[in-house]
Coordinates of C-alpha atoms in Angstrom, one line a residue:
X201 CA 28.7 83.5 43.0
X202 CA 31.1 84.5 45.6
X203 CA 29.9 81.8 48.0
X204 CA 31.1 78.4 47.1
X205 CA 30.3 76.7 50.9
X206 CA 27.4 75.6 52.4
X207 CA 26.2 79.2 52.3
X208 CA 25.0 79.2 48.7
X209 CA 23.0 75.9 49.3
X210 CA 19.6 77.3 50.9
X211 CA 18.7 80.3 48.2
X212 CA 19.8 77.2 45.5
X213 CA 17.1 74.9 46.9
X214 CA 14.8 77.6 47.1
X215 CA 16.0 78.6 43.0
X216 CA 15.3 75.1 42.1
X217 CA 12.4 73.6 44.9
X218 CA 10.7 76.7 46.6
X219 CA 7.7 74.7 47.4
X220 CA 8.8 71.3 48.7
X221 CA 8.7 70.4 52.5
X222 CA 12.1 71.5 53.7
X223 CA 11.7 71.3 57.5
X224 CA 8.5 69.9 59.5
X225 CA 9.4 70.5 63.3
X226 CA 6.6 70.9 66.4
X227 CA 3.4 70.1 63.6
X228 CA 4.7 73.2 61.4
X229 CA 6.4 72.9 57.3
X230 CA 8.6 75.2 56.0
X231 CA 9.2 75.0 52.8
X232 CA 12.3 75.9 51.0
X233 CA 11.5 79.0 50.2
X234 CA 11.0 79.7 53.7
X235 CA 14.0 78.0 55.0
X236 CA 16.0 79.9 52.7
X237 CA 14.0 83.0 53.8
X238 CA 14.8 82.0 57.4
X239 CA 18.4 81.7 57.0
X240 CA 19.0 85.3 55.1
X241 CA 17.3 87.0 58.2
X242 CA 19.8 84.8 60.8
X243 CA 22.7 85.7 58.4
X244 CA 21.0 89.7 58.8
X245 CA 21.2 89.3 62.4
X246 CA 24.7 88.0 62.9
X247 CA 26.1 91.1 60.6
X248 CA 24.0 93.7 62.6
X249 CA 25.6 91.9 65.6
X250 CA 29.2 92.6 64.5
X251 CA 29.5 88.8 63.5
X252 CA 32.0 88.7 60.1
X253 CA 34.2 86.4 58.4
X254 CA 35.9 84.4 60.4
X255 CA 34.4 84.7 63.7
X256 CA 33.2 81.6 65.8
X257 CA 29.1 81.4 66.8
X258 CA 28.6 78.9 69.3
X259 CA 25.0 76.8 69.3
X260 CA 23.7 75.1 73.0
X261 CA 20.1 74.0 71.9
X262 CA 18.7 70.6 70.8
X263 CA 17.4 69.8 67.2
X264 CA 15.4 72.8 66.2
X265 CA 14.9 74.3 62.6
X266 CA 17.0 77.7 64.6
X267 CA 20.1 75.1 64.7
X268 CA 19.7 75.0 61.0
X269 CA 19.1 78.3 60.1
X270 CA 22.1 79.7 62.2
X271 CA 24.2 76.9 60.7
X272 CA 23.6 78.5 57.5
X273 CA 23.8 82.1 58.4
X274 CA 27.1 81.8 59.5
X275 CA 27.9 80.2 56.4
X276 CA 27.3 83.1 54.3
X277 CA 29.0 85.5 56.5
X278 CA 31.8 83.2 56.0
X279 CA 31.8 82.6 60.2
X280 CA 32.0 79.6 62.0
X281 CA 29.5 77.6 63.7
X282 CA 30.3 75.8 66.9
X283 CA 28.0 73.0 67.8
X284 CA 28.2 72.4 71.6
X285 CA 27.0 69.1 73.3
X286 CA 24.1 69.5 75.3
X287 CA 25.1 66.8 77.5
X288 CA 28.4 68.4 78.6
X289 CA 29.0 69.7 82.5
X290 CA 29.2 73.6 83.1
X291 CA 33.0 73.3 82.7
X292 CA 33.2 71.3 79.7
X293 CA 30.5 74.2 78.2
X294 CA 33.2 77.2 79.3
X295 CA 36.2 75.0 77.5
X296 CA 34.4 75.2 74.5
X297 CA 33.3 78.7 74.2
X298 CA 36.5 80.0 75.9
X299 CA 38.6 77.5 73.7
X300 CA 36.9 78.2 70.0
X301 CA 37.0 82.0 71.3
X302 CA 32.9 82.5 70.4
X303 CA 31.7 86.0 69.8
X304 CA 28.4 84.9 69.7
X305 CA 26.0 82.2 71.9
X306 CA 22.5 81.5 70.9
X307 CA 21.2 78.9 73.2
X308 CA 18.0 77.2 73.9
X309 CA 15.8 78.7 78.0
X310 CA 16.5 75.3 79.2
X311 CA 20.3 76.2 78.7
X312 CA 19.9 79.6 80.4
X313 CA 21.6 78.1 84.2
X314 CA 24.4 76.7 82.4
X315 CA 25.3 79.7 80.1
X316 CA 24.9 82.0 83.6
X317 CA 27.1 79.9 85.2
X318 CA 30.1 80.4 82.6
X319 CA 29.4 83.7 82.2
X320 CA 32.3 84.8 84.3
X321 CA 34.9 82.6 82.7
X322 CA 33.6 83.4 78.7
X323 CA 34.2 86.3 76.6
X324 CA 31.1 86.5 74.2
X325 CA 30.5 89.7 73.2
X326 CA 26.5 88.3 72.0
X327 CA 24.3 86.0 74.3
X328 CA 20.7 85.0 72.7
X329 CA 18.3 83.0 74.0
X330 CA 15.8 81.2 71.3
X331 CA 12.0 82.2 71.5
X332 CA 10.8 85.8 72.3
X333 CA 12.1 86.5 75.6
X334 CA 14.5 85.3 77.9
X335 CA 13.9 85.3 81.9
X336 CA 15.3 88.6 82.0
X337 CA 13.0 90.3 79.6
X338 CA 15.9 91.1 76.7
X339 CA 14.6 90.3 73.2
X340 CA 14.5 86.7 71.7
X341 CA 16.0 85.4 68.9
X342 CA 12.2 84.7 67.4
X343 CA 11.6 88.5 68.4
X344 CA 15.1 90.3 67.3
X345 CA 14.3 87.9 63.8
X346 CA 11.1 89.2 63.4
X347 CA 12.5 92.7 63.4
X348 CA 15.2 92.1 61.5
X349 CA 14.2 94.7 57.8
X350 CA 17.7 95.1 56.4
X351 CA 20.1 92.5 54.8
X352 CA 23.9 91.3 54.8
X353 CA 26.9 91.8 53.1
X354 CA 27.9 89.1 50.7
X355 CA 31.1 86.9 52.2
X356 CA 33.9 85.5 49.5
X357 CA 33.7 82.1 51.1
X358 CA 35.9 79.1 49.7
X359 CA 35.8 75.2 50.0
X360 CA 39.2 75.4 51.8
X361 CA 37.7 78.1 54.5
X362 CA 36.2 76.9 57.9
X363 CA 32.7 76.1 58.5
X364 CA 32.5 74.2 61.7
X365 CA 34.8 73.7 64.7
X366 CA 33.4 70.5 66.3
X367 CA 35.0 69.4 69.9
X368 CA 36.1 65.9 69.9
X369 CA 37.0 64.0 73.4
X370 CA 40.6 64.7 73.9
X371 CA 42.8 61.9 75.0
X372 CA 44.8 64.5 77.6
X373 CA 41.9 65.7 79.1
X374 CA 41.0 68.3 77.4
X375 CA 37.9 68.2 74.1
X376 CA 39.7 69.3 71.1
X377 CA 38.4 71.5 68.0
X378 CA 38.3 69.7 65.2
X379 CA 38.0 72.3 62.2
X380 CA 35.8 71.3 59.7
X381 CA 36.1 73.4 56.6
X382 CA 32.9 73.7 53.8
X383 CA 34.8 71.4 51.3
X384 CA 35.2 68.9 54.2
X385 CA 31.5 69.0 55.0
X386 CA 30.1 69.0 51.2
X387 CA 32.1 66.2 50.3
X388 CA 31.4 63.7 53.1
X389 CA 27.6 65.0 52.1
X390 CA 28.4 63.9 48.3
X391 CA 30.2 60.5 49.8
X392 CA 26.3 59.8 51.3
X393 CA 24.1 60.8 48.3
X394 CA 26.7 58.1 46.0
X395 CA 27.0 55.3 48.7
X396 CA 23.7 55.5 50.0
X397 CA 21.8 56.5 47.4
X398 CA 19.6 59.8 48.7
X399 CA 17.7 60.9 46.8
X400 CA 15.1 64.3 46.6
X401 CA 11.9 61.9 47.8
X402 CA 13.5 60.8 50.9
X403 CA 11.9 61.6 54.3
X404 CA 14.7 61.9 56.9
X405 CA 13.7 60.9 60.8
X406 CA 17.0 63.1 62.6
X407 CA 16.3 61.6 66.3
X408 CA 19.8 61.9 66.6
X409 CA 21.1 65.7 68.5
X410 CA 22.8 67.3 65.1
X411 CA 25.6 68.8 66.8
X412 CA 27.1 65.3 66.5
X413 CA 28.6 65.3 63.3
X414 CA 27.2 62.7 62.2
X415 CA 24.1 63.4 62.4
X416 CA 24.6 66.7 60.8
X417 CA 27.4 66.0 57.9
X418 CA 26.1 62.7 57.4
X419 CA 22.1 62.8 57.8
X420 CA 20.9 66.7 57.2
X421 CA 23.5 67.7 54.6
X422 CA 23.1 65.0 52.2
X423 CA 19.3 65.7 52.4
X424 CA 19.8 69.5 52.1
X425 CA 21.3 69.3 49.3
X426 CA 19.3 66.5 47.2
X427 CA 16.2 68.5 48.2
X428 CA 14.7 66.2 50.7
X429 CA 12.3 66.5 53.8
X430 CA 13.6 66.3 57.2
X431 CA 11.5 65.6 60.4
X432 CA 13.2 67.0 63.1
X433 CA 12.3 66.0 66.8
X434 CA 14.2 68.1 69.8
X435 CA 15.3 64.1 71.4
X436 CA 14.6 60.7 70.6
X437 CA 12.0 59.4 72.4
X438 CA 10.7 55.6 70.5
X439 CA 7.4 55.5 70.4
X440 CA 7.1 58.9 68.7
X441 CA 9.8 58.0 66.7
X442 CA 7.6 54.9 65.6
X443 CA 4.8 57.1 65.4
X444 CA 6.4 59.5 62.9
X445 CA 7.4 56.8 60.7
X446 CA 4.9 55.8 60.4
X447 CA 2.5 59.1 59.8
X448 CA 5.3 61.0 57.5
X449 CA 6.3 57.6 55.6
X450 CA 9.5 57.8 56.5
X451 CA 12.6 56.6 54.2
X452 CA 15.7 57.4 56.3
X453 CA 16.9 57.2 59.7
X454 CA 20.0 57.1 61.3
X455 CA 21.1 56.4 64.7
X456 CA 23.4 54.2 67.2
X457 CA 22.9 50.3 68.2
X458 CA 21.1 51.9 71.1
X459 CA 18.5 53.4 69.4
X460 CA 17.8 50.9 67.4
X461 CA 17.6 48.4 70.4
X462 CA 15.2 51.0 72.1
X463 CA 12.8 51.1 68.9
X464 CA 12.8 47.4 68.3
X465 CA 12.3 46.5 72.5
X466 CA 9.0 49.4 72.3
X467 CA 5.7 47.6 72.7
X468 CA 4.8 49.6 69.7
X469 CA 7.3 47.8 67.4
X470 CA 5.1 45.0 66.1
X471 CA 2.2 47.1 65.2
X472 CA 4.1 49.9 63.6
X473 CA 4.0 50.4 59.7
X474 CA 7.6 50.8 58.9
X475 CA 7.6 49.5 55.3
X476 CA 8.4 53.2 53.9
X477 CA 11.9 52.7 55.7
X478 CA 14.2 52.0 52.8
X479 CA 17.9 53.8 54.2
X480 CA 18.7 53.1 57.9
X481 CA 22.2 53.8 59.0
X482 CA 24.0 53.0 62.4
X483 CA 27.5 54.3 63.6
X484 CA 29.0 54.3 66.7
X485 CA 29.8 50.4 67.0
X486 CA 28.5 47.0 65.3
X487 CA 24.9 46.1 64.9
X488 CA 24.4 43.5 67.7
X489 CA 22.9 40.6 65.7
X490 CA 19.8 40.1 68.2
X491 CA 19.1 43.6 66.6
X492 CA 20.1 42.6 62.6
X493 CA 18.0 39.5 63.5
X494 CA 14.7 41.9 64.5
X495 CA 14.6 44.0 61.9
X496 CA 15.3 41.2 58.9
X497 CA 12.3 39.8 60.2
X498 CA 10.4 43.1 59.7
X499 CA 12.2 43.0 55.9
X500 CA 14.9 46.1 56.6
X501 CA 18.7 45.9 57.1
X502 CA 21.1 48.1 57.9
X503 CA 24.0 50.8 56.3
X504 CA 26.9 50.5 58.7
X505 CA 30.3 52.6 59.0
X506 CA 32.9 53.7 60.6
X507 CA 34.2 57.1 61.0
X508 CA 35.3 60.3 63.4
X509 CA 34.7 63.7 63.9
X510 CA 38.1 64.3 62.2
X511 CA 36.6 62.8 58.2
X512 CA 33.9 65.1 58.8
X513 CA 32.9 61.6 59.8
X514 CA 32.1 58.7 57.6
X515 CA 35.3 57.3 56.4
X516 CA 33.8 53.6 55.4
X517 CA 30.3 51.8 54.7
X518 CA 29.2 49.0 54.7
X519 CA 25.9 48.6 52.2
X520 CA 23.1 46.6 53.3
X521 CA 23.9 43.5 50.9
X522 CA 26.9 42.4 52.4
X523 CA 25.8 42.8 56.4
X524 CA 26.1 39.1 56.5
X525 CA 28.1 38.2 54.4
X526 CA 30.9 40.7 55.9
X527 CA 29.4 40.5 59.3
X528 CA 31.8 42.2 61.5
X529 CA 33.1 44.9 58.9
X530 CA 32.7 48.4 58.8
X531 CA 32.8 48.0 54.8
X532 CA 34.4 49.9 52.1
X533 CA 36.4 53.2 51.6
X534 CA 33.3 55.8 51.1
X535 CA 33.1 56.9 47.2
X536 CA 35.7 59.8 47.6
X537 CA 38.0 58.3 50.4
X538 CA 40.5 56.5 51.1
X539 CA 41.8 54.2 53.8
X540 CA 45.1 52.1 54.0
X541 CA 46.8 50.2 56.9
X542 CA 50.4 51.0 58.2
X543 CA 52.5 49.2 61.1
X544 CA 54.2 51.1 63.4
X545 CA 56.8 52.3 61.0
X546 CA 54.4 53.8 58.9
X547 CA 54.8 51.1 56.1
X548 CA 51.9 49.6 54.7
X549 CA 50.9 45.9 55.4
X550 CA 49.5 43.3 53.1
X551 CA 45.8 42.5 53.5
X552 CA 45.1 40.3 56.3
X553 CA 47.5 42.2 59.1
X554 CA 46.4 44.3 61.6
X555 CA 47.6 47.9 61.7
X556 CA 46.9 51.3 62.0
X557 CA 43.8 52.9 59.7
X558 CA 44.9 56.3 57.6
X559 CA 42.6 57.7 56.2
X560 CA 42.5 60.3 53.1
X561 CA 40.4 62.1 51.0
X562 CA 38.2 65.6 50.5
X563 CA 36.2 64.8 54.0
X564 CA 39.3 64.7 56.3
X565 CA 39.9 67.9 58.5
X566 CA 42.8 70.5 58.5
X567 CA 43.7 69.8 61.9
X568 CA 42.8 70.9 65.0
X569 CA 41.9 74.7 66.4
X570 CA 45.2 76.8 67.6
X571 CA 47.0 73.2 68.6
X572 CA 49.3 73.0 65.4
X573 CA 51.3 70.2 67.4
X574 CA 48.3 67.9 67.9
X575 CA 47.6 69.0 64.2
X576 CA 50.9 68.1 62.6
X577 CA 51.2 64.5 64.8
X578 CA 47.6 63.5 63.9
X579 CA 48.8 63.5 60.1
X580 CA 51.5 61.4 58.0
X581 CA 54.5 63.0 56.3
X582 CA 52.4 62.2 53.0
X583 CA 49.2 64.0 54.4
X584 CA 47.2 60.4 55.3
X585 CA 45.3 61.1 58.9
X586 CA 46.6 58.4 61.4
X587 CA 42.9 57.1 63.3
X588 CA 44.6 55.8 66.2
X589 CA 42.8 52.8 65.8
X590 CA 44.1 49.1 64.6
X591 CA 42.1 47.3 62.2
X592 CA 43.1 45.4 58.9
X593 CA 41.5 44.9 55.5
X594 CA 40.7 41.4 54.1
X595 CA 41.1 40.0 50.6
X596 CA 38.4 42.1 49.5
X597 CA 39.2 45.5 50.6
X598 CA 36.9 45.5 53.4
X599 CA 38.1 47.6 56.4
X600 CA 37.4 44.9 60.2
X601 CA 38.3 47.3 63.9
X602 CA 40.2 45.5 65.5
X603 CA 40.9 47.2 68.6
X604 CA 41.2 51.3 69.7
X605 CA 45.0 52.8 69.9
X606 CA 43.4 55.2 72.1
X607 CA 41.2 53.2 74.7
X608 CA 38.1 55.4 73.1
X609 CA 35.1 53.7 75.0
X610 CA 31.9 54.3 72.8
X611 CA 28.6 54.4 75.1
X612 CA 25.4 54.9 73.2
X613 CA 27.1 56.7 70.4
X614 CA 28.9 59.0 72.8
X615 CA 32.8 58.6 72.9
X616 CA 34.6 58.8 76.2
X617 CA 38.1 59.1 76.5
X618 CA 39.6 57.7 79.4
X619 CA 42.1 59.8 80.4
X620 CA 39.7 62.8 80.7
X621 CA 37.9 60.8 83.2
X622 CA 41.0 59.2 85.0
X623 CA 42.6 62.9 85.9
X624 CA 39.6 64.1 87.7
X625 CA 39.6 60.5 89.1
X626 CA 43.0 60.6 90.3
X627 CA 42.1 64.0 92.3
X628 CA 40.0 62.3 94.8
X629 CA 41.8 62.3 98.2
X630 CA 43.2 58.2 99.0
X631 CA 43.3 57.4 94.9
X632 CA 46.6 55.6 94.0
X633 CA 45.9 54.7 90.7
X634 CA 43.1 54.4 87.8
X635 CA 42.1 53.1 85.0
X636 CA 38.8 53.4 83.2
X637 CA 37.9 50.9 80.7
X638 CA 34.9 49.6 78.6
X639 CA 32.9 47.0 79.5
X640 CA 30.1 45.6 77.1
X641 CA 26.6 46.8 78.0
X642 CA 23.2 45.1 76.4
X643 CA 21.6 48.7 76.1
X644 CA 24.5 51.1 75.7
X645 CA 27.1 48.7 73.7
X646 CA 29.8 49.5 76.5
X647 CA 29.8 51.6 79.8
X648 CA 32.3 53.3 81.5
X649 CA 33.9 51.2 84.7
X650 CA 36.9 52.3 86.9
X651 CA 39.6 49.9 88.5
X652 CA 40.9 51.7 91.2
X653 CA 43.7 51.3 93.7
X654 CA 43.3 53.3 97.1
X655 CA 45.4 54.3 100.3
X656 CA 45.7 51.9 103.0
X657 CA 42.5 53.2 105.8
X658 CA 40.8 54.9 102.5
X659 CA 37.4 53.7 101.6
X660 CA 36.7 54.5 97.8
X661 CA 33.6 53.4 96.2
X662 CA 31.1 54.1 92.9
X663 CA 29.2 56.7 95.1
X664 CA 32.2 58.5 96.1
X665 CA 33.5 58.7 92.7
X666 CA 30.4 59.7 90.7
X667 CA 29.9 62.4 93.9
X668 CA 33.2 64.0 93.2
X669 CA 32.4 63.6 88.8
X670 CA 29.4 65.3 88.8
X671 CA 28.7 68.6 87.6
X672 CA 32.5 68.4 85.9
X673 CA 31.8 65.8 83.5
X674 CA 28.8 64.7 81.2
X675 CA 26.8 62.1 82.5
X676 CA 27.8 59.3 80.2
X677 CA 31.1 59.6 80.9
X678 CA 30.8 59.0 85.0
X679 CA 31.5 55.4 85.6
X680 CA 28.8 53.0 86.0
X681 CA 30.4 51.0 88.6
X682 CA 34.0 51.5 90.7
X683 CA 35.9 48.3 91.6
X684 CA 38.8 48.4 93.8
X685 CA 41.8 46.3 93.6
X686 CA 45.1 46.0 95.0
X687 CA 47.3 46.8 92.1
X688 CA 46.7 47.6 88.4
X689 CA 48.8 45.4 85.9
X690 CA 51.4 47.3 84.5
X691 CA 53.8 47.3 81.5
X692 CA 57.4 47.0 82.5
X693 CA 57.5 50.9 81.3
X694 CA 54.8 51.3 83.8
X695 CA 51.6 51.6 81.5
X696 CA 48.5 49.5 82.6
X697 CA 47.6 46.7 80.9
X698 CA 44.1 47.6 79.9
X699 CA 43.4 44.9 77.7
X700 CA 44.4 42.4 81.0
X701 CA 41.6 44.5 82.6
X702 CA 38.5 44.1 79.6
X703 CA 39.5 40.8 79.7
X704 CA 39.2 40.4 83.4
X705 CA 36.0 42.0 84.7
X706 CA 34.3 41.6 81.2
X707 CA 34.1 38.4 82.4
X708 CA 32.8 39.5 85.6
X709 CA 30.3 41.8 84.2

């Protein structure tokens, strides 16, 4: 076996479980056998299309079994798969597929405006649109699949190579690539199947859009490779989600506050047979405890964790025992990780203080794509990844946030980084100065406001600033509401004082 990455996996499931419910999506099974079938023919594709070892194919499409399958593919050409956000702006799109240099674009029709629009600032040598046709009458992917007769040349593909480049929020303003290799991604999927416990019965509910990492490396892998069932649904809608629970039995579901919040609020949530749930796991921020309160009384808990694009992501866990008793936590190191606290010296501190989380271990990435300066400062001189975020561990080893280096604002499981936000901000004709900060939202866990200061005769308000944001930025990211105010604190070197801010209009929230 030359393949030793995610590329072997499908023709070893269907080796070992041709017959067991692989994928149900839209009504229709596919078995392993077929999955594995699927993904040979993708693979196929890409090599009659020039694609080879190496080379980056970028995915724009929501949860689909074709997401899978050209996942896959790539892996056994050895290329790389490049998960866009389908909630990203026009230009945030063109930064990724200029920026990870794609040579191939399958997309979903609804996509079709947005990938016309970058056309002119890309240089994809492949464009395909999923189903049969696209508006222009060139051939499908379901069509140029069908087709396909001959197969693919075998790729030597190792751990250490790259599997994935997935863009992270970048805290200049540009989304950077975080390389994910195959080791990276089969590891974090082992660190699931020990800590929590998946096993080749579970049904998996992904509601969550799997070019999130976490969604994919933390909720498809691991059931991929114990031979599990996935129901895949295109978005998260709740009371289909309910619904499919409670028709496919479902085991294991993963997901944010939010979504939880939105399934527990649905009228439907009282009559809904959810007794088959046995894993559900939420990242993104802590489990409000109105929600822990609403599903104890339905008997279920919660797997919680913390984690980052960069560890592939889950870099701790908390199991569903300790939720109250560690209330708060984000739990322990994950099986094959490790995480230890530094001050600002880079010495370690003794349980109990507050420092910066490092993070090592099999899951944690190379570094970032063609930035080896924002590579090399993101590690330690002994090769720990600094987080950027301060937290300590207690007498018990378990890892508490306590606040975010970076200012990362987290909004329904979606990071924002404010300084992306604050430089098209600053653009706006009669802005002096911004700052964008998280304030706690019931629904979203936080939201997006700016604190602005304006020229004297300038009138700046949330319209204005959301009418100058759109169309450059995601949707989530556009600040809910714009407050002005005559001067922003500032640090005696000149940096605002965000915390004076959360603390101030929290208040007033």
């Amino acid at each position: 076996m030359h393949n030793h990455g995610l590329g072997a996996w499908p023709s070893k499931r269907r080796l070992k479980t041709p017959d067991k419910s692989a994928l149900v999506f839209d009504g229709d099974v596919l078995t392993y056998r077929q999955f594995a079938d699927a993904v040979d023919s993708m693979s196929a594709l890409l090599w009659h299309r020039g694609i080879r070892k190496g080379d980056r194919v970028a995915y724009l499409g929501e949860n689909s079994p074709e997401f899978l399958e050209v996942l896959f593919g790539c892996a056994q050409l050895g290329a790389v798969f490049v998960p866009i956000n389908t909630r990203l702006a026009t230009p945030e799109i063109a930064h990724v597929l200029h920026d990870s240099g794609a040579r191939a674009l399958i997309h979903d029709p609804e996509f079709a405006g947005e990938v016309e629009a970058t056309a002119d600032r890309m240089r994809v040598a492949h464009i395909i649109q999923t189903g049969d046709r696209s508006s222009d009458g060139a051939r499908g992917l379901a069509l140029a699949l069908r087709e396909m007769r001959s197969g693919h040349a075998d790729a030597v593909v190792a751990l250490d190579d790259p599997a994935a480049i997935v863009y992270t929020s970048g805290t200049t303003g540009k989304a950077k690539g975080a390389v994910l290799t195959h080791g990276n991604l089969t590891w974090v999927a082992l660190n699931c199947i020990v800590d929590y416990d998946v096993v080749s019965t579970d049904v998996a509910l992904m509601i969550s859009p799997l070019f999130h990492v976490a969604s994919l490396g933390m909720g498809a892998l691991p059931v991929i490779l114990k031979g599990g069932t996935m129901v895949l649904e295109r978005r998260f809608e709740p009371g289909r989600a309910l619904e499919l629970i409670e028709r496919h039995g479902i085991t294991m579901l993963s997901g944010v506050p939010t979504t939880y919040q939105m399934l527990a609020d649905h009228p439907d949530w009282a009559t809904t047979d959810v007794s088959s749930l046995t894993k559900l796991t939420c990242g993104g921020s802590a489990v409000p405890t109105r929600i822990l309160n609403a599903y104890e009384e339905r008997g279920l808990s919660f797997t919680q964790g913390y984690g980052m694009t960069e560890t592939s992501p889950g870099a701790t866990s908390l199991s569903p025992t300790m939720t109250r008793a560690k209330q708060g936590s984000v739990g322990l190191p994950h099986f094959f990780t490790e995480v230890r606290i530094a001050d600002e010296h880079g010495d370690m501190v003794p349980r109990g203080t507050v420092g910066e989380i490092q993070i090592a271990g099999p899951n944690v990435f190379p570094g970032y794509h063609e930035l080896p300066e924002a590579s090399a400062a993101a590690f330690t001189a002994d090769g720990w990844f600094r987080s950027g975020d301060l937290g300590y561990l207690d007498a018990d080893g378990y890892l508490f946030i306590s606040d975010r280096l970076k200012d990362m604002i987290i909004s329904g499981g979606e990071n924002i980084y404010p300084a992306e936000v604050e430089n098209l901000i600053s653009d706006l004709d009669g802005v002096t100065g911004v700052a964008v900060i998280g304030i706690p939202d019931e629904q979203w866990g936080e939201v997006p406001w700016a604190i602005v200061t304006v020229r004297d005769g300038m009138t700046v308000d949330t319209e204005t600033v959301r009418a100058h944001l759109e169309g450059a930025l995601a949707r989530y990211k556009l600040p809910k509401r714009v407050v002005v105010v005559d001067e922003l604190p500032r640090t005696a070197s000149g940096k605002v004082r965000k915390a004076d801010l959360r603390a101030r209009f929290t208040s007033a929230a």
